[in-house]
Structure formats: structure tokens, C-alpha cells
PDB file of C-alpha atoms in Angstrom:
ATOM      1  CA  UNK A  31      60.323  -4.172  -9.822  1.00 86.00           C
ATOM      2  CA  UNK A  32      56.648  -3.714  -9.096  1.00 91.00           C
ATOM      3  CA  UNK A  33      54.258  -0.804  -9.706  1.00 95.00           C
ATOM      4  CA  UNK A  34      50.799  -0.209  -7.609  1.00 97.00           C
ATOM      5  CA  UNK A  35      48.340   1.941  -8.649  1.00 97.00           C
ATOM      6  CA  UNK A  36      45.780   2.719  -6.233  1.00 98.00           C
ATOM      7  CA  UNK A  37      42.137   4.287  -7.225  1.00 98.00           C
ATOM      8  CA  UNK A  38      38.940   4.952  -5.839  1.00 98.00           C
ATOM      9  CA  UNK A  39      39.587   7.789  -3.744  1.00 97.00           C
ATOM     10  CA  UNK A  40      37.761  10.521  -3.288  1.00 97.00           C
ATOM     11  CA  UNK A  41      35.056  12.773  -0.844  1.00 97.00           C
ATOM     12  CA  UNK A  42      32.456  10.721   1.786  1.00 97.00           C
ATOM     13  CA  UNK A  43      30.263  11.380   3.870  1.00 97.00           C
ATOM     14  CA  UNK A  44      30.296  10.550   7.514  1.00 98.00           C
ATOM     15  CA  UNK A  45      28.910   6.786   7.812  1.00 97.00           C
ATOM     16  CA  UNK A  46      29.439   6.369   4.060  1.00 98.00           C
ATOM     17  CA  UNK A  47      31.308   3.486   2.637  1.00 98.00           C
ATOM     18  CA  UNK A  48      34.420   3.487  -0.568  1.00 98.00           C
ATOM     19  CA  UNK A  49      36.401   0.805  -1.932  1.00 98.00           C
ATOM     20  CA  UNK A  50      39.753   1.128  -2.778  1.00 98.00           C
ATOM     21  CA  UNK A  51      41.597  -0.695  -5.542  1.00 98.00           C
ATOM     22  CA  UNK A  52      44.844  -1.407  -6.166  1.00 98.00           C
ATOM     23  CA  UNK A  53      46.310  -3.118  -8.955  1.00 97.00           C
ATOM     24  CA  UNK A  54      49.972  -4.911  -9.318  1.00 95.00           C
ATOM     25  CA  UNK A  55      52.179  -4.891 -12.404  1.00 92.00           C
ATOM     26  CA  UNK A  56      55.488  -5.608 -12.936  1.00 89.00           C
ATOM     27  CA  UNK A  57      57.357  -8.532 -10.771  1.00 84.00           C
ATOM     28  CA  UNK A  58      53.979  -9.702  -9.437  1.00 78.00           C
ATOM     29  CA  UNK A  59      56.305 -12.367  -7.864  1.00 82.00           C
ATOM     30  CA  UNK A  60      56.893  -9.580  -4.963  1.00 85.00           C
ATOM     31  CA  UNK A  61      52.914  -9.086  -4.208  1.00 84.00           C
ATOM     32  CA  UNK A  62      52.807 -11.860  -2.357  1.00 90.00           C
ATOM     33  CA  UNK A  63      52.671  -9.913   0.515  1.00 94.00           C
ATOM     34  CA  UNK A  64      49.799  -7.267   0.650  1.00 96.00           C
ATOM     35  CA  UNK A  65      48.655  -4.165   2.733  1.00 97.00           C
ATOM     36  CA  UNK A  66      46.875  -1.175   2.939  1.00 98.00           C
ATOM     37  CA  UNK A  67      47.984   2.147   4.862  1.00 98.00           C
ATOM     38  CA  UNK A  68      47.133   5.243   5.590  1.00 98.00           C
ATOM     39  CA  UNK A  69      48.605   8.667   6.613  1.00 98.00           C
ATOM     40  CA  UNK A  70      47.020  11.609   8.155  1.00 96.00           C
ATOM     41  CA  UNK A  71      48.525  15.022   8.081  1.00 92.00           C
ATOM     42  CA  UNK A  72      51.361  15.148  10.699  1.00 94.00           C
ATOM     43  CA  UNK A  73      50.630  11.588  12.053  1.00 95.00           C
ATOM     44  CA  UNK A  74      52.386   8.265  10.841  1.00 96.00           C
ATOM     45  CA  UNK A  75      51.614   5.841   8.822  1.00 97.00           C
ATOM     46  CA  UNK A  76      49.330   3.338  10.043  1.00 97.00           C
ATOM     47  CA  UNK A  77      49.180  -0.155   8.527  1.00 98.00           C
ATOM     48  CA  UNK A  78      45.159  -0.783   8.504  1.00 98.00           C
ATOM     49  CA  UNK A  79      44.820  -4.363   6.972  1.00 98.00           C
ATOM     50  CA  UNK A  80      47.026  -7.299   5.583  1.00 97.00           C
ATOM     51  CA  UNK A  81      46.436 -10.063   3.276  1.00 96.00           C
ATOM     52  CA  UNK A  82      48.549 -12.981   0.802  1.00 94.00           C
ATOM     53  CA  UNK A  83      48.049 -12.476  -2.594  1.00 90.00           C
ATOM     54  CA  UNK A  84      48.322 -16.014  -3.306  1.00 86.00           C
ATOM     55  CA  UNK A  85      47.516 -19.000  -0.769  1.00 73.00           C
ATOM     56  CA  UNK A  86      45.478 -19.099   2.579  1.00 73.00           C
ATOM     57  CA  UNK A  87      45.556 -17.062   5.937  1.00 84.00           C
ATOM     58  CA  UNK A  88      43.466 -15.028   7.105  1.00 92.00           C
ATOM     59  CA  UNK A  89      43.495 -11.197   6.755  1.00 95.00           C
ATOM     60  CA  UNK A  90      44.758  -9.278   9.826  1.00 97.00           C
ATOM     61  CA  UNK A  91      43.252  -5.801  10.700  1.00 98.00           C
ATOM     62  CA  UNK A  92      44.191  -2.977  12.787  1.00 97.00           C
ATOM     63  CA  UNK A  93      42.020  -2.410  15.680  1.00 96.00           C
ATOM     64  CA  UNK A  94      40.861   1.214  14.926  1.00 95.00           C
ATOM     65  CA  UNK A  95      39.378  -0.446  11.465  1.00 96.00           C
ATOM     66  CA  UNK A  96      38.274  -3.887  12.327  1.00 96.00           C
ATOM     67  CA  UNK A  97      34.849  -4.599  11.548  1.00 96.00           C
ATOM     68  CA  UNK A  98      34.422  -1.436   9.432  1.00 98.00           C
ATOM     69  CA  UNK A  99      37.030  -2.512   6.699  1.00 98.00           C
ATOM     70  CA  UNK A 100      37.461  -5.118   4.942  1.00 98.00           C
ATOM     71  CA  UNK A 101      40.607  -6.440   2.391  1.00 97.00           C
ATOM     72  CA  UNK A 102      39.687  -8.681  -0.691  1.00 96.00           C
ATOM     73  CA  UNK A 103      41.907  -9.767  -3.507  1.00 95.00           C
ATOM     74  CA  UNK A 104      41.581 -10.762  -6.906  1.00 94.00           C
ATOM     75  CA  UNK A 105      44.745 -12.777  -7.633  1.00 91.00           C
ATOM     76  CA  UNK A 106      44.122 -13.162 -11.202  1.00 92.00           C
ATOM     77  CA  UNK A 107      43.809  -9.931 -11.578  1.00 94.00           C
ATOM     78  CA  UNK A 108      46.528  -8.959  -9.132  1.00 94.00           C
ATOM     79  CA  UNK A 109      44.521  -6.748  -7.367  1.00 96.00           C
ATOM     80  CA  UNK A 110      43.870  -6.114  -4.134  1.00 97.00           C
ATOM     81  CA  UNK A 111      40.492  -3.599  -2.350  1.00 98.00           C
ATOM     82  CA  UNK A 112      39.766  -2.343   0.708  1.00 98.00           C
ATOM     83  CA  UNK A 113      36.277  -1.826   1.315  1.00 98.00           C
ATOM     84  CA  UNK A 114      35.482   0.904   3.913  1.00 98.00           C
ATOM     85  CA  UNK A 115      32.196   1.121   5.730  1.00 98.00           C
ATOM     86  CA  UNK A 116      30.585   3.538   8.226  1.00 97.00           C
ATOM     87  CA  UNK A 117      33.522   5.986   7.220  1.00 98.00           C
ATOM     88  CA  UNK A 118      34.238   8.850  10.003  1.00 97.00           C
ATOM     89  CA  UNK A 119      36.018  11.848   9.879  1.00 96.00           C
ATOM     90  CA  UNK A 120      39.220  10.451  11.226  1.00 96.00           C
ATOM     91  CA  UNK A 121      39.490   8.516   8.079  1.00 97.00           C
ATOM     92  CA  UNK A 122      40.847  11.248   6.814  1.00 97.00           C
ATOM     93  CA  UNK A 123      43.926  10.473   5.385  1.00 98.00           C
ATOM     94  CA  UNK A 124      45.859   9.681   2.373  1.00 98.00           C
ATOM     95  CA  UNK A 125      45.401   5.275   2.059  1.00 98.00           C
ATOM     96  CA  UNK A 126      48.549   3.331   0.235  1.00 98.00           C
ATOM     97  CA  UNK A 127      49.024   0.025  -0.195  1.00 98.00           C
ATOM     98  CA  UNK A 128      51.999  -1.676  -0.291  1.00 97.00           C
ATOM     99  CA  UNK A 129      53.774  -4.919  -1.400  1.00 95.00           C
ATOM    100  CA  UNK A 130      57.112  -6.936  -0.819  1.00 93.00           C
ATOM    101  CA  UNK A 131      57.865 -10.541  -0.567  1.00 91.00           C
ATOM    102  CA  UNK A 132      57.695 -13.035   2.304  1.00 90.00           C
ATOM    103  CA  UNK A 133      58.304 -13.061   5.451  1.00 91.00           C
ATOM    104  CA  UNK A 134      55.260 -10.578   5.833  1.00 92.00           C
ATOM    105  CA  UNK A 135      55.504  -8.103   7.550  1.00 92.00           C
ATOM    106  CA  UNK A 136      51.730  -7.917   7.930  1.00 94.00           C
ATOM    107  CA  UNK A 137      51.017  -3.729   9.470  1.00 97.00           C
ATOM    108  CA  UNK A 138      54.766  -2.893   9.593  1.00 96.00           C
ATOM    109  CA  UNK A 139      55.397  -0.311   6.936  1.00 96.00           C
ATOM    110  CA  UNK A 140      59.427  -0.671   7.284  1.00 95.00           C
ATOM    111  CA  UNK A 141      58.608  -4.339   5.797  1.00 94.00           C
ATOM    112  CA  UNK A 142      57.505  -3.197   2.588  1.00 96.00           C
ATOM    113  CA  UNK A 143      59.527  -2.715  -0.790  1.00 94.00           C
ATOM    114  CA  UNK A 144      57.186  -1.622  -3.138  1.00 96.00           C
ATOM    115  CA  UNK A 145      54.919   1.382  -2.701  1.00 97.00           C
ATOM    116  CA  UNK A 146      51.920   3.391  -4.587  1.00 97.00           C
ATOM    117  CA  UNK A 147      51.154   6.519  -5.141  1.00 97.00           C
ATOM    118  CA  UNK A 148      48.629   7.008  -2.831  1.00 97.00           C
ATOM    119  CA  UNK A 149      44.804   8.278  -3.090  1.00 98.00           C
ATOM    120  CA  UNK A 150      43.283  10.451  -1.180  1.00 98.00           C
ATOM    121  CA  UNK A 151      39.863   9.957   0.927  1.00 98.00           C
ATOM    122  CA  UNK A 152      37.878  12.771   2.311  1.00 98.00           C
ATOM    123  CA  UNK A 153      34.973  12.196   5.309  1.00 98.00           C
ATOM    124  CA  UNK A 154      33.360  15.381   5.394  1.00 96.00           C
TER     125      UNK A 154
END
């Protein structure tokens, strides 16, 4: 079993930048696979950006965040951030992130076990 816990949430301006954090425990053996998502009042989760916790590739990110957001890790520390710049209103939402074992799944929520809490960010 694996627990996330995600922090760094909060209220932002429009054009302001967070980072997110979220930190693995547990059966770190099924973080291999890492992504953040986020879900909006009556809309559906949307996978925003992918990386592996261990090992190469490169990240993969969802067009409506690419070049504003970007995922980092900290293996050691089996964490994983998402760093948001230029934040709009439409980044409203409540941001997860997510972890299961290989194959990836990369933005596919249905791919992923192991689920936080959530934390809410606010661009008003």
C-alpha cells in the first residue's frame, strides 16, 4: 500500500506561480509511476503532467499546461512537485497526484492505484 500526501495549496493570484508537493510513503515500490491531476467542479479529471520516479524519460504534459507547469522529483525523498507559473483562473481546481506501478499510464487516471487527498488551489 502507498499513501500521498499532497501540500502547497492554497489562494493565487492571476499570473502568480505555486508549487505543489507530494510526498510517497508506504510501498514506494508502486511510485514508480507518477502524475499530477486536477478536477474542477462538475468537470473530469484531467491528468496535467507525468513523470518516473526512478530512471530516465522525459516528463509528458498536457497541452492546456505545457510550458506553464512543470513536474520535478526528488527520488530520495520520494517526492514529487509541480511547479505552476502564470496561474489563470481556470486553474481552479482541486490538483491530486497519483501513483501505481509500470506500465504507465502517463495522463490516464483509470491507470492509477494509489491516490491523495487532494489540495485545493484558488486563482482569484
Amino acid at each position: 500500500h502507498v499513501q500521498l500526501v499532497e501540500s502547497g495549496g492554497g489562494s493565487v493570484e492571476p499570473g502568480g506561480s505555486r508549487r505543489l508537493s507530494c510526498s510517497a510513503s508506504g510501498n514506494t515500490a508502486s511510485t514508480y509511476c507518477m502524475a499530477w491531476f486536477r478536477q474542477a467542479p462538475g468537470k473530469e479529471r484531467e491528468g496535467l503532467a507525468f513523470v518516473y520516479m526512478t530512471g530516465g524519460g522525459s516528463p509528458i504534459y498536457a497541452d492546456s499546461v505545457k510550458g506553464r507547469f512543470t513536474i520535478s522529483k526528488d527520488s530520495a525523498k520520494k517526492t514529487v512537485y509541480l511547479h505552476m507559473n502564470d496561474l489563470k483562473p481556470e486553474d481552479t481546481a482541486m490538483y491530486y497526484c497519483a501513483s501505481s506501478l509500470p506500465p504507465c499510464s502517463k495522463l490516464v487516471a483509470s491507470g492509477y492505484k494509489y491516490w491523495g487527498q487532494g489540495t485545493q488551489v484558488t486563482v482569484s
